[in-house]
Amino acid sequence: MNHRFPHFASAASGDHFPHPALGVDYGQSRIGIAATDDFGIMAHPIETISLTTLNAIARIAELSRLRNIKTLVVGLPLRLDGSEGSSAKKVRAFAEKLADAIPTIPMIFVDETYTTSVATEKLREAGRKNHRQKDIIDQAAAVEILNGWMGETS
């Protein structure tokens, strides 16, 4: 296992303010991407990258460079008991490749439990007619990942 990033992020994992972070919601067929503002205060959706895209990692690296990202925040799907299953192993394998492509940007994991459900509900409550569109939900889940991390470290 590569030890360039911690097993699991917590409030004790360090402060992130005042710099930008990129949130990554790695799924079975898509990667939702969100970013904070330059001060690491507010998260907003960026885009969804298809896993069929050959250069998904290169695109994340490009977004990180363009936005001067200082921290990658990757959602880790944990079981309700806090243990890791096969989905978490897939996320960790992807994160290893991403860390190899962007070795200068620290990467942390945060529990992404319920982020997709929360994102879907918020879109529905906001009256978004397209709240069922998967690309938008993936981006909104990445926003929730960043919001959760910012809440833990503030």
PDB file of C-alpha atoms in Angstrom:
ATOM      1  CA  MET A   1       0.000   0.000   0.000  1.00  0.00           C
ATOM      2  CA  ASN A   2       1.208   3.474  -0.822  1.00  0.00           C
ATOM      3  CA  HIS A   3       1.470   5.711   2.245  1.00  0.00           C
ATOM      4  CA  ARG A   4       1.478   9.088   0.521  1.00  0.00           C
ATOM      5  CA  PHE A   5      -1.956   9.769   1.885  1.00  0.00           C
ATOM      6  CA  PRO A   6      -3.632   8.832   5.148  1.00  0.00           C
ATOM      7  CA  HIS A   7      -6.009   5.939   5.537  1.00  0.00           C
ATOM      8  CA  PHE A   8      -8.899   8.161   6.506  1.00  0.00           C
ATOM      9  CA  ALA A   9      -9.282  11.889   6.958  1.00  0.00           C
ATOM     10  CA  SER A  10     -10.565  13.418  10.134  1.00  0.00           C
ATOM     11  CA  ALA A  11     -10.670  16.838  11.702  1.00  0.00           C
ATOM     12  CA  ALA A  12      -7.214  16.126  13.117  1.00  0.00           C
ATOM     13  CA  SER A  13      -5.810  15.561   9.631  1.00  0.00           C
ATOM     14  CA  GLY A  14      -4.842  19.193   9.310  1.00  0.00           C
ATOM     15  CA  ASP A  15      -6.195  22.514   8.268  1.00  0.00           C
ATOM     16  CA  HIS A  16      -6.931  23.235   4.659  1.00  0.00           C
ATOM     17  CA  PHE A  17      -7.657  26.920   4.775  1.00  0.00           C
ATOM     18  CA  PRO A  18      -7.166  29.170   2.900  1.00  0.00           C
ATOM     19  CA  HIS A  19      -6.414  27.225  -0.246  1.00  0.00           C
ATOM     20  CA  PRO A  20      -8.467  25.508  -2.952  1.00  0.00           C
ATOM     21  CA  ALA A  21      -9.342  21.820  -2.867  1.00  0.00           C
ATOM     22  CA  LEU A  22     -10.780  19.439  -5.442  1.00  0.00           C
ATOM     23  CA  GLY A  23     -13.459  16.927  -4.440  1.00  0.00           C
ATOM     24  CA  VAL A  24     -13.590  13.574  -6.212  1.00  0.00           C
ATOM     25  CA  ASP A  25     -16.625  11.272  -6.173  1.00  0.00           C
ATOM     26  CA  TYR A  26     -15.383   8.090  -7.865  1.00  0.00           C
ATOM     27  CA  GLY A  27     -18.234   5.872  -9.013  1.00  0.00           C
ATOM     28  CA  GLN A  28     -18.808   2.753 -11.062  1.00  0.00           C
ATOM     29  CA  SER A  29     -19.112   4.607 -14.358  1.00  0.00           C
ATOM     30  CA  ARG A  30     -18.442   8.302 -13.648  1.00  0.00           C
ATOM     31  CA  ILE A  31     -16.305  10.612 -11.528  1.00  0.00           C
ATOM     32  CA  GLY A  32     -18.023  13.662 -10.077  1.00  0.00           C
ATOM     33  CA  ILE A  33     -15.725  16.642  -9.614  1.00  0.00           C
ATOM     34  CA  ALA A  34     -16.235  19.704  -7.423  1.00  0.00           C
ATOM     35  CA  ALA A  35     -13.888  22.443  -6.250  1.00  0.00           C
ATOM     36  CA  THR A  36     -13.722  25.004  -3.525  1.00  0.00           C
ATOM     37  CA  ASP A  37     -13.175  28.658  -4.191  1.00  0.00           C
ATOM     38  CA  ASP A  38      -9.652  30.073  -3.914  1.00  0.00           C
ATOM     39  CA  PHE A  39     -10.061  30.424  -0.156  1.00  0.00           C
ATOM     40  CA  GLY A  40     -11.326  26.897   0.488  1.00  0.00           C
ATOM     41  CA  ILE A  41     -14.598  28.203   1.871  1.00  0.00           C
ATOM     42  CA  MET A  42     -17.341  27.310  -0.623  1.00  0.00           C
ATOM     43  CA  ALA A  43     -17.657  24.213  -2.812  1.00  0.00           C
ATOM     44  CA  HIS A  44     -19.261  24.172  -6.251  1.00  0.00           C
ATOM     45  CA  PRO A  45     -19.745  21.534  -8.968  1.00  0.00           C
ATOM     46  CA  ILE A  46     -17.255  21.418 -11.835  1.00  0.00           C
ATOM     47  CA  GLU A  47     -17.868  18.484 -14.150  1.00  0.00           C
ATOM     48  CA  THR A  48     -18.441  14.770 -14.493  1.00  0.00           C
ATOM     49  CA  ILE A  49     -15.834  12.587 -16.136  1.00  0.00           C
ATOM     50  CA  SER A  50     -16.818   9.271 -17.673  1.00  0.00           C
ATOM     51  CA  LEU A  51     -14.729   6.299 -16.602  1.00  0.00           C
ATOM     52  CA  THR A  52     -14.673   5.299 -20.256  1.00  0.00           C
ATOM     53  CA  THR A  53     -12.578   8.404 -20.859  1.00  0.00           C
ATOM     54  CA  LEU A  54      -9.027   7.195 -21.370  1.00  0.00           C
ATOM     55  CA  ASN A  55      -7.593  10.326 -19.861  1.00  0.00           C
ATOM     56  CA  ALA A  56      -9.756  10.686 -16.737  1.00  0.00           C
ATOM     57  CA  ILE A  57      -6.700  10.990 -14.511  1.00  0.00           C
ATOM     58  CA  ALA A  58      -5.086  13.453 -16.917  1.00  0.00           C
ATOM     59  CA  ARG A  59      -8.268  15.552 -16.831  1.00  0.00           C
ATOM     60  CA  ILE A  60      -8.249  15.644 -13.032  1.00  0.00           C
ATOM     61  CA  ALA A  61      -4.566  16.600 -13.122  1.00  0.00           C
ATOM     62  CA  GLU A  62      -5.379  19.377 -15.593  1.00  0.00           C
ATOM     63  CA  LEU A  63      -8.246  20.686 -13.451  1.00  0.00           C
ATOM     64  CA  SER A  64      -5.945  20.622 -10.439  1.00  0.00           C
ATOM     65  CA  ARG A  65      -3.321  22.651 -12.273  1.00  0.00           C
ATOM     66  CA  LEU A  66      -5.795  25.134 -13.762  1.00  0.00           C
ATOM     67  CA  ARG A  67      -7.444  25.763 -10.399  1.00  0.00           C
ATOM     68  CA  ASN A  68      -4.204  25.800  -8.396  1.00  0.00           C
ATOM     69  CA  ILE A  69      -5.519  22.955  -6.227  1.00  0.00           C
ATOM     70  CA  LYS A  70      -3.594  22.298  -3.017  1.00  0.00           C
ATOM     71  CA  THR A  71      -5.537  19.289  -1.683  1.00  0.00           C
ATOM     72  CA  LEU A  72      -7.392  16.420  -3.344  1.00  0.00           C
ATOM     73  CA  VAL A  73     -10.332  15.203  -1.258  1.00  0.00           C
ATOM     74  CA  VAL A  74     -11.453  11.756  -2.372  1.00  0.00           C
ATOM     75  CA  GLY A  75     -14.701  10.225  -1.183  1.00  0.00           C
ATOM     76  CA  LEU A  76     -14.248   6.746   0.259  1.00  0.00           C
ATOM     77  CA  PRO A  77     -17.347   4.534   0.312  1.00  0.00           C
ATOM     78  CA  LEU A  78     -17.418   2.879   3.709  1.00  0.00           C
ATOM     79  CA  ARG A  79     -19.852   0.317   4.996  1.00  0.00           C
ATOM     80  CA  LEU A  80     -22.192   1.396   7.767  1.00  0.00           C
ATOM     81  CA  ASP A  81     -19.882  -0.263  10.315  1.00  0.00           C
ATOM     82  CA  GLY A  82     -16.990   1.869   9.026  1.00  0.00           C
ATOM     83  CA  SER A  83     -15.176  -0.967   7.293  1.00  0.00           C
ATOM     84  CA  GLU A  84     -14.023  -0.942   3.689  1.00  0.00           C
ATOM     85  CA  GLY A  85     -15.536  -3.172   1.037  1.00  0.00           C
ATOM     86  CA  SER A  86     -14.830  -3.811  -2.631  1.00  0.00           C
ATOM     87  CA  SER A  87     -15.968  -0.317  -3.678  1.00  0.00           C
ATOM     88  CA  ALA A  88     -13.476   1.293  -1.296  1.00  0.00           C
ATOM     89  CA  LYS A  89     -10.716  -0.903  -2.722  1.00  0.00           C
ATOM     90  CA  LYS A  90     -11.563   0.342  -6.220  1.00  0.00           C
ATOM     91  CA  VAL A  91     -11.444   3.944  -5.024  1.00  0.00           C
ATOM     92  CA  ARG A  92      -8.074   3.354  -3.354  1.00  0.00           C
ATOM     93  CA  ALA A  93      -6.691   1.763  -6.545  1.00  0.00           C
ATOM     94  CA  PHE A  94      -7.849   4.778  -8.554  1.00  0.00           C
ATOM     95  CA  ALA A  95      -6.418   7.136  -5.927  1.00  0.00           C
ATOM     96  CA  GLU A  96      -3.028   5.403  -6.200  1.00  0.00           C
ATOM     97  CA  LYS A  97      -2.973   6.120  -9.937  1.00  0.00           C
ATOM     98  CA  LEU A  98      -4.096   9.684  -9.335  1.00  0.00           C
ATOM     99  CA  ALA A  99      -1.386  10.186  -6.694  1.00  0.00           C
ATOM    100  CA  ASP A 100       1.200   8.881  -9.161  1.00  0.00           C
ATOM    101  CA  ALA A 101      -0.004  11.415 -11.747  1.00  0.00           C
ATOM    102  CA  ILE A 102      -0.114  14.327  -9.290  1.00  0.00           C
ATOM    103  CA  PRO A 103       2.535  13.537  -6.658  1.00  0.00           C
ATOM    104  CA  THR A 104       2.868  17.124  -5.444  1.00  0.00           C
ATOM    105  CA  ILE A 105      -0.741  17.521  -4.284  1.00  0.00           C
ATOM    106  CA  PRO A 106      -1.660  15.925  -0.950  1.00  0.00           C
ATOM    107  CA  MET A 107      -4.618  13.571  -1.073  1.00  0.00           C
ATOM    108  CA  ILE A 108      -6.951  12.647   1.736  1.00  0.00           C
ATOM    109  CA  PHE A 109      -9.953  10.361   2.017  1.00  0.00           C
ATOM    110  CA  VAL A 110     -13.258  11.260   3.623  1.00  0.00           C
ATOM    111  CA  ASP A 111     -16.265   9.089   4.304  1.00  0.00           C
ATOM    112  CA  GLU A 112     -18.697   9.568   1.442  1.00  0.00           C
ATOM    113  CA  THR A 113     -21.531   7.619   3.053  1.00  0.00           C
ATOM    114  CA  TYR A 114     -24.890   9.051   1.948  1.00  0.00           C
ATOM    115  CA  THR A 115     -23.371  11.870  -0.146  1.00  0.00           C
ATOM    116  CA  THR A 116     -25.228  10.768  -3.272  1.00  0.00           C
ATOM    117  CA  SER A 117     -28.505  10.477  -1.346  1.00  0.00           C
ATOM    118  CA  VAL A 118     -28.012  13.901   0.237  1.00  0.00           C
ATOM    119  CA  ALA A 119     -27.115  15.430  -3.134  1.00  0.00           C
ATOM    120  CA  THR A 120     -30.170  13.889  -4.800  1.00  0.00           C
ATOM    121  CA  GLU A 121     -32.456  15.151  -2.045  1.00  0.00           C
ATOM    122  CA  LYS A 122     -31.016  18.685  -2.160  1.00  0.00           C
ATOM    123  CA  LEU A 123     -31.501  18.834  -5.925  1.00  0.00           C
ATOM    124  CA  ARG A 124     -35.084  17.633  -5.538  1.00  0.00           C
ATOM    125  CA  GLU A 125     -35.788  20.184  -2.799  1.00  0.00           C
ATOM    126  CA  ALA A 126     -34.323  22.929  -4.970  1.00  0.00           C
ATOM    127  CA  GLY A 127     -36.879  22.069  -7.624  1.00  0.00           C
ATOM    128  CA  ARG A 128     -34.316  20.983 -10.173  1.00  0.00           C
ATOM    129  CA  LYS A 129     -36.211  19.168 -12.899  1.00  0.00           C
ATOM    130  CA  ASN A 130     -33.065  17.328 -13.831  1.00  0.00           C
ATOM    131  CA  HIS A 131     -32.355  16.110 -10.290  1.00  0.00           C
ATOM    132  CA  ARG A 132     -32.271  12.560 -11.630  1.00  0.00           C
ATOM    133  CA  GLN A 133     -29.570  13.219 -14.187  1.00  0.00           C
ATOM    134  CA  LYS A 134     -26.631  11.181 -13.028  1.00  0.00           C
ATOM    135  CA  ASP A 135     -23.913  13.614 -14.116  1.00  0.00           C
ATOM    136  CA  ILE A 136     -25.384  16.407 -12.020  1.00  0.00           C
ATOM    137  CA  ILE A 137     -25.863  14.106  -9.037  1.00  0.00           C
ATOM    138  CA  ASP A 138     -22.211  12.982  -9.253  1.00  0.00           C
ATOM    139  CA  GLN A 139     -21.022  16.589  -9.198  1.00  0.00           C
ATOM    140  CA  ALA A 140     -23.366  17.413  -6.327  1.00  0.00           C
ATOM    141  CA  ALA A 141     -22.045  14.385  -4.408  1.00  0.00           C
ATOM    142  CA  ALA A 142     -18.503  15.727  -4.908  1.00  0.00           C
ATOM    143  CA  VAL A 143     -19.714  19.044  -3.463  1.00  0.00           C
ATOM    144  CA  GLU A 144     -21.063  17.147  -0.434  1.00  0.00           C
ATOM    145  CA  ILE A 145     -17.690  15.404  -0.027  1.00  0.00           C
ATOM    146  CA  LEU A 146     -15.940  18.780   0.073  1.00  0.00           C
ATOM    147  CA  ASN A 147     -18.556  20.296   2.377  1.00  0.00           C
ATOM    148  CA  GLY A 148     -18.157  17.392   4.790  1.00  0.00           C
ATOM    149  CA  TRP A 149     -14.395  17.763   4.774  1.00  0.00           C
ATOM    150  CA  MET A 150     -14.546  21.525   5.265  1.00  0.00           C
ATOM    151  CA  GLY A 151     -16.963  21.020   8.156  1.00  0.00           C
ATOM    152  CA  GLU A 152     -14.604  18.537   9.816  1.00  0.00           C
ATOM    153  CA  THR A 153     -11.531  20.715   9.497  1.00  0.00           C
ATOM    154  CA  SER A 154     -12.970  24.124  10.301  1.00  0.00           C
TER     155      SER A 154
END
